[in-house]
JSON list of C-alpha atoms in Angstrom, two decimals:
[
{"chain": "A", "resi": 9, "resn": "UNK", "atom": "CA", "xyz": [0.00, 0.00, 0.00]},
{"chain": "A", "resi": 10, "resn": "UNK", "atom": "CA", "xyz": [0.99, 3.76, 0.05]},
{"chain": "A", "resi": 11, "resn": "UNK", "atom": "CA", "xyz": [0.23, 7.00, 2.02]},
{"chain": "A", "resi": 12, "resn": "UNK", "atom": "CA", "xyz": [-1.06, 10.10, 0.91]},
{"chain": "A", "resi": 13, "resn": "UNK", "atom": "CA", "xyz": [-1.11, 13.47, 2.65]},
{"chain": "A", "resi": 14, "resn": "UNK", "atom": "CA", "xyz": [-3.96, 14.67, 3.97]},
{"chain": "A", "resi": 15, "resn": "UNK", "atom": "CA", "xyz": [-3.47, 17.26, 2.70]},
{"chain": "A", "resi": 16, "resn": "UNK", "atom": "CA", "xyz": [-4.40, 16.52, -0.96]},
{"chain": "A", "resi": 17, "resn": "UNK", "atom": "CA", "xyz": [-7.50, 14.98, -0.37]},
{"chain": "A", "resi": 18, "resn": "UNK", "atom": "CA", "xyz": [-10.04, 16.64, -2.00]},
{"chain": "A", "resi": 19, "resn": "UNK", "atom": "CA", "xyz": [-13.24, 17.11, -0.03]},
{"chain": "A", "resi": 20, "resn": "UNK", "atom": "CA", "xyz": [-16.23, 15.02, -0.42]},
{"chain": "A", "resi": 21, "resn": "UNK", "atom": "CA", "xyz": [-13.61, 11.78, -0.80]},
{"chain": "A", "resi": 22, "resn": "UNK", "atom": "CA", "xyz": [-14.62, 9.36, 1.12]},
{"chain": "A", "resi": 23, "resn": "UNK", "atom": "CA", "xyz": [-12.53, 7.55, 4.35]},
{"chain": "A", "resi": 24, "resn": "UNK", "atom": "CA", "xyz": [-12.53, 5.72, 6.68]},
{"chain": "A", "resi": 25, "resn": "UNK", "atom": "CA", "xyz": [-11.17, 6.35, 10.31]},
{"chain": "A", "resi": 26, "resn": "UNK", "atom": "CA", "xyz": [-9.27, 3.22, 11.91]},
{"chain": "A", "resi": 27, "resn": "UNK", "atom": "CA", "xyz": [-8.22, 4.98, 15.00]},
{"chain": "A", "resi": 28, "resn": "UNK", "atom": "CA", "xyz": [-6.08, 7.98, 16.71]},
{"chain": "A", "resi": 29, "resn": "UNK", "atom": "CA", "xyz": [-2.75, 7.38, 18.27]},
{"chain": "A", "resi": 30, "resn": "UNK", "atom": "CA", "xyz": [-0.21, 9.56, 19.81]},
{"chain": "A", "resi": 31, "resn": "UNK", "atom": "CA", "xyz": [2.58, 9.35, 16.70]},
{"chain": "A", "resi": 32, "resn": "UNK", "atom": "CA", "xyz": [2.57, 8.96, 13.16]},
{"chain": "A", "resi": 33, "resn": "UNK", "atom": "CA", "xyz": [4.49, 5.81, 13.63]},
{"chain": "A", "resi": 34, "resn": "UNK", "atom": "CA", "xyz": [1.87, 4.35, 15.77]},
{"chain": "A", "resi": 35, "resn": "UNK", "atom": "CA", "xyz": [-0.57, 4.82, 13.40]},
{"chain": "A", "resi": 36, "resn": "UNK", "atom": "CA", "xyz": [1.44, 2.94, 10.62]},
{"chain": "A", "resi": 37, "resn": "UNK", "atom": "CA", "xyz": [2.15, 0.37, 12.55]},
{"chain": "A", "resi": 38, "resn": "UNK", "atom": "CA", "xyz": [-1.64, -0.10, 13.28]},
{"chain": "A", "resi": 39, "resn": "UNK", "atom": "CA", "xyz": [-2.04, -0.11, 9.97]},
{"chain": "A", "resi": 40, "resn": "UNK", "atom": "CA", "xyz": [0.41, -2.56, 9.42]},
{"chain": "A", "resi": 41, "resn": "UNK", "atom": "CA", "xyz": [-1.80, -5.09, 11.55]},
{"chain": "A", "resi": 42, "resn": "UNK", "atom": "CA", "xyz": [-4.89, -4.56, 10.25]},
{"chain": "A", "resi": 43, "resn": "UNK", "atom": "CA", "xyz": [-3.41, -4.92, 6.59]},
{"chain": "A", "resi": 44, "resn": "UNK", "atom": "CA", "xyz": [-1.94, -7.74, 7.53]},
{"chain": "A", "resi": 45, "resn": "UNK", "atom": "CA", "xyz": [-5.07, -9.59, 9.18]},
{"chain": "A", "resi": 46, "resn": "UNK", "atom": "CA", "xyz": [-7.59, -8.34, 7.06]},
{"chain": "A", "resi": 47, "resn": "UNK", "atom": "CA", "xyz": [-5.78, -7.99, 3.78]},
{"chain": "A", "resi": 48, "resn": "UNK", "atom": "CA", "xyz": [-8.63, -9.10, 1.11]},
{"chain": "A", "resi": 49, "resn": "UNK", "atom": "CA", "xyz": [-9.68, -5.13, 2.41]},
{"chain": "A", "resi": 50, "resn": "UNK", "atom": "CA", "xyz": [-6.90, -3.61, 2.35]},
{"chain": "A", "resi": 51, "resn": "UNK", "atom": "CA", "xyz": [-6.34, -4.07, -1.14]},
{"chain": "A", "resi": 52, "resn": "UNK", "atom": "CA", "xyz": [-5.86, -0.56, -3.41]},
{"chain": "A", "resi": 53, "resn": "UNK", "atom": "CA", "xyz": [-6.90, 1.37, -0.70]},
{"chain": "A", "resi": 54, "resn": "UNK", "atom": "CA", "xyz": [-3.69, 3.97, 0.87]},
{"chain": "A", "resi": 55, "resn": "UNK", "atom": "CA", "xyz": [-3.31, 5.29, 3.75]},
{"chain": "A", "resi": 56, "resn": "UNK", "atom": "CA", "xyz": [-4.25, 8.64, 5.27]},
{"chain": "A", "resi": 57, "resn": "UNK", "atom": "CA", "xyz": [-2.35, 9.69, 8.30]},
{"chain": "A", "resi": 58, "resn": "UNK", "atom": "CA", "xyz": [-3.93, 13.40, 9.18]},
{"chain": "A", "resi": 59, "resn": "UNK", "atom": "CA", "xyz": [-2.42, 14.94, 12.23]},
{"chain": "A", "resi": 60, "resn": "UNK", "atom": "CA", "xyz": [-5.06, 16.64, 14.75]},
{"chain": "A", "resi": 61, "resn": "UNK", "atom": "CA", "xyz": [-5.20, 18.28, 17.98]},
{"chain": "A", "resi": 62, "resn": "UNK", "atom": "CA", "xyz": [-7.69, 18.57, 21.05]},
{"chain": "A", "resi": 63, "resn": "UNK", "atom": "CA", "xyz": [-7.24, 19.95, 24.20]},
{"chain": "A", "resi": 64, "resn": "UNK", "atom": "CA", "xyz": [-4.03, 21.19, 23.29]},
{"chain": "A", "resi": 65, "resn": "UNK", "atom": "CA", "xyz": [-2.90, 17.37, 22.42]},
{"chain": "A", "resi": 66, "resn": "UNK", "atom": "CA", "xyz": [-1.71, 16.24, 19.13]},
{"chain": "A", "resi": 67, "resn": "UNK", "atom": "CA", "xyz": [-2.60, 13.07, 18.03]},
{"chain": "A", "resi": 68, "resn": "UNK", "atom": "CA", "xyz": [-2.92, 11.57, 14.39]},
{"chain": "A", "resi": 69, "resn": "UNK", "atom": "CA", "xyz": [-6.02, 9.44, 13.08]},
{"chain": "A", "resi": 70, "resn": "UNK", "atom": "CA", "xyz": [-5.52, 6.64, 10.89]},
{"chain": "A", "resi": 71, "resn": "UNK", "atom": "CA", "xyz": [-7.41, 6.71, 7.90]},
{"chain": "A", "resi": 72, "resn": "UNK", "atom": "CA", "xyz": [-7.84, 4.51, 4.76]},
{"chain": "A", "resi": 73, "resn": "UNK", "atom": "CA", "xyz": [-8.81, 5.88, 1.00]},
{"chain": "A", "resi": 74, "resn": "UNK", "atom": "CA", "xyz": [-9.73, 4.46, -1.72]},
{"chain": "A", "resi": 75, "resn": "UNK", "atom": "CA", "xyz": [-13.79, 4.17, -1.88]},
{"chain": "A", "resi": 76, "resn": "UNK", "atom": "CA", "xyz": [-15.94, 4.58, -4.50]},
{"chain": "A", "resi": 77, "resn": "UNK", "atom": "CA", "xyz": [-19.18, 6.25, -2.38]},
{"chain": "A", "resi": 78, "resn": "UNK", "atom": "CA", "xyz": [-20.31, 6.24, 1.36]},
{"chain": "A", "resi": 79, "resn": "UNK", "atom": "CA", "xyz": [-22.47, 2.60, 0.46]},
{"chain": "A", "resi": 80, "resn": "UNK", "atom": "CA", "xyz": [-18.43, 0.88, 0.03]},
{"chain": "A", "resi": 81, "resn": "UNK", "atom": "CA", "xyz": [-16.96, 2.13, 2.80]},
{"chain": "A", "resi": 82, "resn": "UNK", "atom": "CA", "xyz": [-19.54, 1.63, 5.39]},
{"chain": "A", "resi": 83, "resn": "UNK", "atom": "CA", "xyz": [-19.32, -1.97, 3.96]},
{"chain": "A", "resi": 84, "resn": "UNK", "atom": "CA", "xyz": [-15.91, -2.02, 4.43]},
{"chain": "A", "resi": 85, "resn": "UNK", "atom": "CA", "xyz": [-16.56, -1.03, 8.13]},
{"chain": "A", "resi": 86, "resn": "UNK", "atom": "CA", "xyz": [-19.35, -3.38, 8.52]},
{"chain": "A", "resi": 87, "resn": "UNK", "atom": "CA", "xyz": [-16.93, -6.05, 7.39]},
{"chain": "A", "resi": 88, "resn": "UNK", "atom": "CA", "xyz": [-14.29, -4.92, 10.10]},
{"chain": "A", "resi": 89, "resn": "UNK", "atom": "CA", "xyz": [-16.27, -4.11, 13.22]},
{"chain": "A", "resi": 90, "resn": "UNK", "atom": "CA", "xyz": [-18.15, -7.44, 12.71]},
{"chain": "A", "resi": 91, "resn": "UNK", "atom": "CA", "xyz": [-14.65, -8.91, 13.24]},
{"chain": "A", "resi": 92, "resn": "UNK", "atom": "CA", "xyz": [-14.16, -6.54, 16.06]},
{"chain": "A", "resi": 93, "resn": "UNK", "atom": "CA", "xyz": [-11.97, -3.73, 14.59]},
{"chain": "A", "resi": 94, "resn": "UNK", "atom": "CA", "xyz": [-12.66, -0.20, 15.33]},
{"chain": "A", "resi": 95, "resn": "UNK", "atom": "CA", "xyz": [-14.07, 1.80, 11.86]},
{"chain": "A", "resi": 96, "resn": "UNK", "atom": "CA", "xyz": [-16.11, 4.94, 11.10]},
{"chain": "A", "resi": 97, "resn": "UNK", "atom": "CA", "xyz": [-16.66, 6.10, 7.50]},
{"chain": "A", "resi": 98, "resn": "UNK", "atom": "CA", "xyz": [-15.99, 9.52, 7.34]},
{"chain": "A", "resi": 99, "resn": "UNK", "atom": "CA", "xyz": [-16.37, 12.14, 4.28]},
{"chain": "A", "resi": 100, "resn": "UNK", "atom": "CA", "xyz": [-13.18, 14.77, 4.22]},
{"chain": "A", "resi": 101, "resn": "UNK", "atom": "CA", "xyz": [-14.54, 18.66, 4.41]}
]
């Protein structure tokens, strides 16, 4: 797979959020696992690492692209909470 920046995600494409960790590298290496466990998936979609902060804490949220319309990746969610993952779609602004 491959990473793009959040920053050129156009808005309106659609993602899905994996989780929030503390460093970038955290993040990848989440990704890492769930790629590796779920890979049928994972396949063409890249990964989104978009850096955040709340309450005066950075963090960075794990997110995957690569979905057609909101109807595939709340599938794709569906698929991975029913195998108790954690997954929200989510649309960029």
């Amino acid at each position: 797979g491959f990473e793009i920046a959040a920053a050129e995600l156009e808005a309106g494409a659609r993602l899905v959020q994996l989780g929030a960790f503390d460093t970038p590298d955290l993040a990848r290496a989440e990704w890492q696992r769930l790629s590796g466990i779920y890979s049928d998936f994972f396949l063409g979609r890249a990964r989104v690492i978009e850096e955040a902060t709340s309450g005066g804490q950075t963090f960075y949220r794990l997110r995957a692209h690569g979905f057609g319309d909101l109807a595939t990746s709340r599938r794709f969610c569906a698929a991975l909470v029913a195998q108790g993952a954690a997954c929200i779609p989510v649309t960029v602004r």
